[in-house]
Short mmCIF file of C-alpha atoms in Angstrom, two decimals:
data_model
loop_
_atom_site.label_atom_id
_atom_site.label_comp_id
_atom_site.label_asym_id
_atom_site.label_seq_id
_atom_site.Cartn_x
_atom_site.Cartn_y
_atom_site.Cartn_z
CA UNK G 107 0.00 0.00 0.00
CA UNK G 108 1.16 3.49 -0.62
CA UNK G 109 0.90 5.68 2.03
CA UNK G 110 -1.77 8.22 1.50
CA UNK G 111 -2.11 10.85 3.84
CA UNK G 112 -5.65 11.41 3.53
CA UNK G 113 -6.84 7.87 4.86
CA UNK G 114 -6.31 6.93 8.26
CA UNK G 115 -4.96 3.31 9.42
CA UNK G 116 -5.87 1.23 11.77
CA UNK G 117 -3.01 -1.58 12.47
CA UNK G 118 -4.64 -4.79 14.46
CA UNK G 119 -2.13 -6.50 16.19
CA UNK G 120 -3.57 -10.08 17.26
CA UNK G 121 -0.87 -11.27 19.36
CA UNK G 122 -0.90 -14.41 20.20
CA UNK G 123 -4.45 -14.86 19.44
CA UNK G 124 -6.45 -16.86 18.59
CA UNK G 125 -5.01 -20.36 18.84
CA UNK G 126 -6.95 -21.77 16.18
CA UNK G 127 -6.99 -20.73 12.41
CA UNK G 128 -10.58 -21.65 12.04
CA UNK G 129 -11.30 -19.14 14.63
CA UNK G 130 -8.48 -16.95 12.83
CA UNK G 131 -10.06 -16.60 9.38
CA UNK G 132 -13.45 -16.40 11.07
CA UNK G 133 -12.05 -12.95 12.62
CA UNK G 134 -10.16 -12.45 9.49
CA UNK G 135 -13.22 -12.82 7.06
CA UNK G 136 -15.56 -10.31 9.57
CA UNK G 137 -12.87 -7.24 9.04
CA UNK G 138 -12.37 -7.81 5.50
CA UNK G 139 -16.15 -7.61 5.25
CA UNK G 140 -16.29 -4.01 7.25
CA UNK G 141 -12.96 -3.01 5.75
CA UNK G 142 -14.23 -3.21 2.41
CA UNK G 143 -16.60 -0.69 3.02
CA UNK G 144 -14.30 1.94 4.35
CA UNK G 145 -13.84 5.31 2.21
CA UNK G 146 -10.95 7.30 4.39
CA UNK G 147 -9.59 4.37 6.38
CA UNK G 148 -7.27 1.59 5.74
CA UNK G 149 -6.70 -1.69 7.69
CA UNK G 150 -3.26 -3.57 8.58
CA UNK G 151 -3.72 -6.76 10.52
CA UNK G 152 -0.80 -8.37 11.72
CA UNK G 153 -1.85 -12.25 12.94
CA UNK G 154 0.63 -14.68 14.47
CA UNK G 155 2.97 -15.61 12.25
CA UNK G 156 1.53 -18.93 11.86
CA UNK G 157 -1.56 -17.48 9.87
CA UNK G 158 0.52 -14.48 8.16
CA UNK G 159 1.09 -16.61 4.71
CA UNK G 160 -2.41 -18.33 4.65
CA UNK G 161 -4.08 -14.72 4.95
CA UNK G 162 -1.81 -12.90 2.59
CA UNK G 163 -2.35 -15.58 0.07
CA UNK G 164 -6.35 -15.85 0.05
CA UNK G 165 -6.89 -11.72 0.36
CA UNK G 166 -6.96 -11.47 -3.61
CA UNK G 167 -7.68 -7.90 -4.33
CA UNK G 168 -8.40 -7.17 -0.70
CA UNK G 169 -9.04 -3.66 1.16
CA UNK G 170 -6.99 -5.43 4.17
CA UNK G 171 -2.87 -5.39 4.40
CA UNK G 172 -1.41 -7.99 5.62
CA UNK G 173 1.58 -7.11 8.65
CA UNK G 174 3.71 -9.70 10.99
CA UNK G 175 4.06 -8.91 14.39
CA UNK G 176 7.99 -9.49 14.35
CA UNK G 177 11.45 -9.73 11.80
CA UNK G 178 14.97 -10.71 12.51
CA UNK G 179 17.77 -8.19 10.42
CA UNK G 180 19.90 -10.93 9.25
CA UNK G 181 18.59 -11.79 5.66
CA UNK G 182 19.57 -15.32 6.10
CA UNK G 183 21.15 -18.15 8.47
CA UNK G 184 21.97 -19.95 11.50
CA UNK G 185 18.95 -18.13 13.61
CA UNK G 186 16.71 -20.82 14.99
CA UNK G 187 12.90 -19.61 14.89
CA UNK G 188 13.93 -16.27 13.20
CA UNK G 189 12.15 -14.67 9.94
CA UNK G 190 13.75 -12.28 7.91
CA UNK G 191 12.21 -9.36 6.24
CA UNK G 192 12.69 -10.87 2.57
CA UNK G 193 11.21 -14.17 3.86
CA UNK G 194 8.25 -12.02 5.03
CA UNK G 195 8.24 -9.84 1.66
CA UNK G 196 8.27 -13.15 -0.32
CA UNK G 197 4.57 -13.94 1.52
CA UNK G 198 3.01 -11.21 0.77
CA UNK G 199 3.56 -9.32 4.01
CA UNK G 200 3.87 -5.36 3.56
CA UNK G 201 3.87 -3.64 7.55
CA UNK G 202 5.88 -5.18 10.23
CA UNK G 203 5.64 -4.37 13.95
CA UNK G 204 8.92 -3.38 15.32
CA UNK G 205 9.85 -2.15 18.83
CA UNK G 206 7.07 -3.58 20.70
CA UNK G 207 7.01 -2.81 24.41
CA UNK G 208 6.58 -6.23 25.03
CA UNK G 209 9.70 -7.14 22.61
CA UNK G 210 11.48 -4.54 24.26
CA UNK G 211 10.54 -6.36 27.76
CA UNK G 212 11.82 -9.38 26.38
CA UNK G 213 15.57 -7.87 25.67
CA UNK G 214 15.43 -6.06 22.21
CA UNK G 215 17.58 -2.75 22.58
CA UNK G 216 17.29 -0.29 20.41
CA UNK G 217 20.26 -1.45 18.71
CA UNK G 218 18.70 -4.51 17.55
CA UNK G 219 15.42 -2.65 16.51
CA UNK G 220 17.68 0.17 14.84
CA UNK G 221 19.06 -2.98 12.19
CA UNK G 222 15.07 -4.57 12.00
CA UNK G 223 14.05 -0.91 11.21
CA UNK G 224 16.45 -1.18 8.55
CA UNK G 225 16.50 -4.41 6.80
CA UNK G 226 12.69 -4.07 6.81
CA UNK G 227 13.01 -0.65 4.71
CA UNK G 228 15.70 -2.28 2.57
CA UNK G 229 13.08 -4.57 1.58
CA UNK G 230 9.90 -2.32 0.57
CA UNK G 231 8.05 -2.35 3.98
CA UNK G 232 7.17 -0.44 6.11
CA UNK G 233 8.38 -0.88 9.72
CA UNK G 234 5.54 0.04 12.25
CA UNK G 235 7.66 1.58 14.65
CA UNK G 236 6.65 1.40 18.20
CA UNK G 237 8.01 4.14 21.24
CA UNK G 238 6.47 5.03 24.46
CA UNK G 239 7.85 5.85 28.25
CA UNK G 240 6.89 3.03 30.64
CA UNK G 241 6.40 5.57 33.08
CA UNK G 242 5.62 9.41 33.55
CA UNK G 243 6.88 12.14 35.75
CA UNK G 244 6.19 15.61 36.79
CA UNK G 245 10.15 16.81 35.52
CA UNK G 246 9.62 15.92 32.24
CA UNK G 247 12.08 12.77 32.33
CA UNK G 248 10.03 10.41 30.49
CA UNK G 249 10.48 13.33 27.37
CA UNK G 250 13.97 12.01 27.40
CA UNK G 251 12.89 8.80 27.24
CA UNK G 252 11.24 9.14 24.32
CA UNK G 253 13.44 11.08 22.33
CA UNK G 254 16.26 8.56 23.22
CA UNK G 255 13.99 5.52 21.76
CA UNK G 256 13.16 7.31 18.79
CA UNK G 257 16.70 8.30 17.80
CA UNK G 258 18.47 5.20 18.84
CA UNK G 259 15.09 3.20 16.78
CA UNK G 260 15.99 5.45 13.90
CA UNK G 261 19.62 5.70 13.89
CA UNK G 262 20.60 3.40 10.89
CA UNK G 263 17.73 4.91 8.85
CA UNK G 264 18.31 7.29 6.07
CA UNK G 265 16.21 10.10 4.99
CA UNK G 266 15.35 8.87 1.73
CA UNK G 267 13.47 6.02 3.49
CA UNK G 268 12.07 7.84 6.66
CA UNK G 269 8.98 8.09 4.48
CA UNK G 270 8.20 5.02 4.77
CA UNK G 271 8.93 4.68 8.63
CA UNK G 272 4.97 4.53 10.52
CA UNK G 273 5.46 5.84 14.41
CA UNK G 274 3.21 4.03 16.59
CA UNK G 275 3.27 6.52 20.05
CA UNK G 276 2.66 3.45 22.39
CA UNK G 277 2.99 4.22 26.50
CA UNK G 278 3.84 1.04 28.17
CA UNK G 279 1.55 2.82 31.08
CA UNK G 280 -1.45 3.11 28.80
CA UNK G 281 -1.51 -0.50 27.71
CA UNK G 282 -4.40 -2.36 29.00
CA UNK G 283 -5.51 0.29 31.00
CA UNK G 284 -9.10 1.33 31.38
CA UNK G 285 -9.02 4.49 29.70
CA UNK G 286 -6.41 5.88 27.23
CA UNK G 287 -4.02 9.31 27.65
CA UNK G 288 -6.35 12.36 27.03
CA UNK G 289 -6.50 13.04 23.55
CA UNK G 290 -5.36 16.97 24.13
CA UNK G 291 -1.90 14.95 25.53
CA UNK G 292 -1.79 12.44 22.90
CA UNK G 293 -1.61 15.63 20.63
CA UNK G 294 1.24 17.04 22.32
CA UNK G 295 2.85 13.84 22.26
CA UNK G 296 2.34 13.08 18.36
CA UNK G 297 3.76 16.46 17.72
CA UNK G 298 6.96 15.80 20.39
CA UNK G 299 7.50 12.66 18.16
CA UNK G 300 7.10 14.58 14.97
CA UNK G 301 9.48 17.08 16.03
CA UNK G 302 12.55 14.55 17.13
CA UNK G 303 12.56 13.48 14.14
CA UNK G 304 12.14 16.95 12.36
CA UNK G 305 15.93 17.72 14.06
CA UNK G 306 16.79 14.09 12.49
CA UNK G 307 15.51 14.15 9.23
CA UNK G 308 14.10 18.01 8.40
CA UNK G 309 10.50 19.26 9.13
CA UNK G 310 9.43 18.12 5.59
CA UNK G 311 9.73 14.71 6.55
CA UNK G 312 8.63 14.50 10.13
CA UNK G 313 5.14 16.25 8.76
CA UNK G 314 4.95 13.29 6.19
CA UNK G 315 5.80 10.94 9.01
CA UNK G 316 2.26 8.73 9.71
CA UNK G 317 1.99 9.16 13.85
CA UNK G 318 -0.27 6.64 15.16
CA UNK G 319 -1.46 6.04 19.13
CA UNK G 320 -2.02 2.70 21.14
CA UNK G 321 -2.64 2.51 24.36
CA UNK G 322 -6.88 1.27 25.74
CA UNK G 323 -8.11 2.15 22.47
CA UNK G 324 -11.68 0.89 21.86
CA UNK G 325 -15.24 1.90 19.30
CA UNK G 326 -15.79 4.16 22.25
CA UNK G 327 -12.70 6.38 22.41
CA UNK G 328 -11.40 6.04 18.97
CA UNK G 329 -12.35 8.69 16.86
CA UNK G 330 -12.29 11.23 19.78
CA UNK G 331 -8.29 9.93 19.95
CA UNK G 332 -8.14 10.62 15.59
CA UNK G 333 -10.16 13.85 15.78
CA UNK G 334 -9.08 15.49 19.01
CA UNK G 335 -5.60 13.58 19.64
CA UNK G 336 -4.87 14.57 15.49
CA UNK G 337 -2.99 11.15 15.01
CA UNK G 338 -3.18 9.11 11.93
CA UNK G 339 -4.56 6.29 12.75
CA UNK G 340 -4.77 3.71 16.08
CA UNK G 341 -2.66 0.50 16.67
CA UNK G 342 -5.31 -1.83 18.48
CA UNK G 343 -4.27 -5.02 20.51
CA UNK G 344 -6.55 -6.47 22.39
CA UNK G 345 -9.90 -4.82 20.69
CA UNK G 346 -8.11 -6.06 17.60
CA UNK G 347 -9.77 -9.80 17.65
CA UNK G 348 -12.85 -8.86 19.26
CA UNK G 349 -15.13 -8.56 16.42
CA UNK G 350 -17.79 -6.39 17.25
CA UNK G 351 -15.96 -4.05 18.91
CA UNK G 352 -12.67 -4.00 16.79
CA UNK G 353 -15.79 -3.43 13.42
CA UNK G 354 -17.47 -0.89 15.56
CA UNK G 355 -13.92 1.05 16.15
CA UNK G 356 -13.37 0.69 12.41
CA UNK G 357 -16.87 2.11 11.17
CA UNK G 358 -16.33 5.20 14.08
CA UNK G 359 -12.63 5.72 12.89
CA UNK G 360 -13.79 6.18 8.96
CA UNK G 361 -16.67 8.43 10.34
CA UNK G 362 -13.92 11.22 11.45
#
């Protein structure tokens, strides 16, 4: 998909959900329905790996990309249960999730995600790049934080391909909590992101630079976080594989 600015997207990520593929291209078959419908939003669902080639291979001419949730930056090798991005290009895949707070948890510096962020551009896709504080402070600390993340993320990337580079503005705090950040913060933190990498790559790039939010998102909050939080689009986990609600979010989103 090319990026166009004037659509919105909506990035499911499902996890490790659910554990069987019936059940999988049940959920599957219910957004393509909805997402076919859409006129100013467009949907990336990124499934376990385990489903990523069956979806990307029955979509046809579908309104749905298909993302993985995870990529190694070697192309090729000795790395027991590791993908690499041309492996993943090969299936049809086109967005992966990089940086993940819970990836992060698990060990990934930003090193490591600075050479995924890479060899996934290298390849023609675009990384999903995820950044957020784990924890916020009255002093303004957690700023740091961020900024550090994003340039460390972004440090083998080169401005020709920072175009093609999706933020996802995730708080570690925010993540299955009730409610998300305020949308009038979520706005000053889209344009904080947007302006770290303005002093990395120029201002004409950082205002091409997608910015989405995750954090709680839901059909109830979600086009109050697009319209008032002025991000381009949501990354949904959990309200990603529950139907209803995860079709409901979708029609609301496209309704901004």
């Amino acid at each position: 998909m090319k990026k166009d600015m004037k659509k919105k997207i909506i990035v499911g990520n499902w996890k490790m959900n659910p554990i069987a593929l019936k059940e999988a291209m049940k959920i599957f078959s219910s957004v393509r329905r909805t997402a076919s419908k859409l006129s100013s939003t467009h949907v990336v669902i990124c499934p376990p790996l385990l489903y990523v080639q069956k979806f990307a291979s029955s979509r046809a001419v579908s309104p749905i990309s298909i993302g993985a949730q995870n990529v190694f930056f070697e192309e090729q090798g000795h790395f027991t249960g590791e993908i690499s991005s041309s492996m993943l290009k090969n299936i049809g895949v086109n967005h992966v999730i990089v940086g993940h707070s819970e990836r992060r948890e698990m060990g990934e510096t930003d090193e490591i995600i600075s050479k995924k962020v890479q060899a996934v551009l290298e390849m023609g896709i675009h990384p999903i790049l995820c950044v957020g504080e784990k924890e916020r402070d009255v002093h303004g600390l957690y700023l740091d934080v961020l900024k550090s993340q994003i340039k460390n993320s972004l440090a083998k990337t080169t401005k020709k391909l920072i175009g093609q580079v999706i933020m996802a503005y995730e708080p570690v705090w925010a993540i299955g909590a009730k409610e998300p950040m305020d949308p009038a913060i979520i706005q000053e933190m889209a344009i904080f992101v947007r302006k770290v990498i303005s002093d990395m790559f120029g201002h004409e790039n950082a205002m091409k630079t997608l910015v989405l939010y995750g954090g709680a998102t839901n059909f109830r909050n979600a086009s109050d976080i697009i319209n008032l939080g002025k991000v381009d689009g949501l990354l949904v986990g959990r309200e990603s594989v529950n139907v209803p609600g995860f079709v409901e979010l979708l029609k609301a989103v496209d309704a901004v």
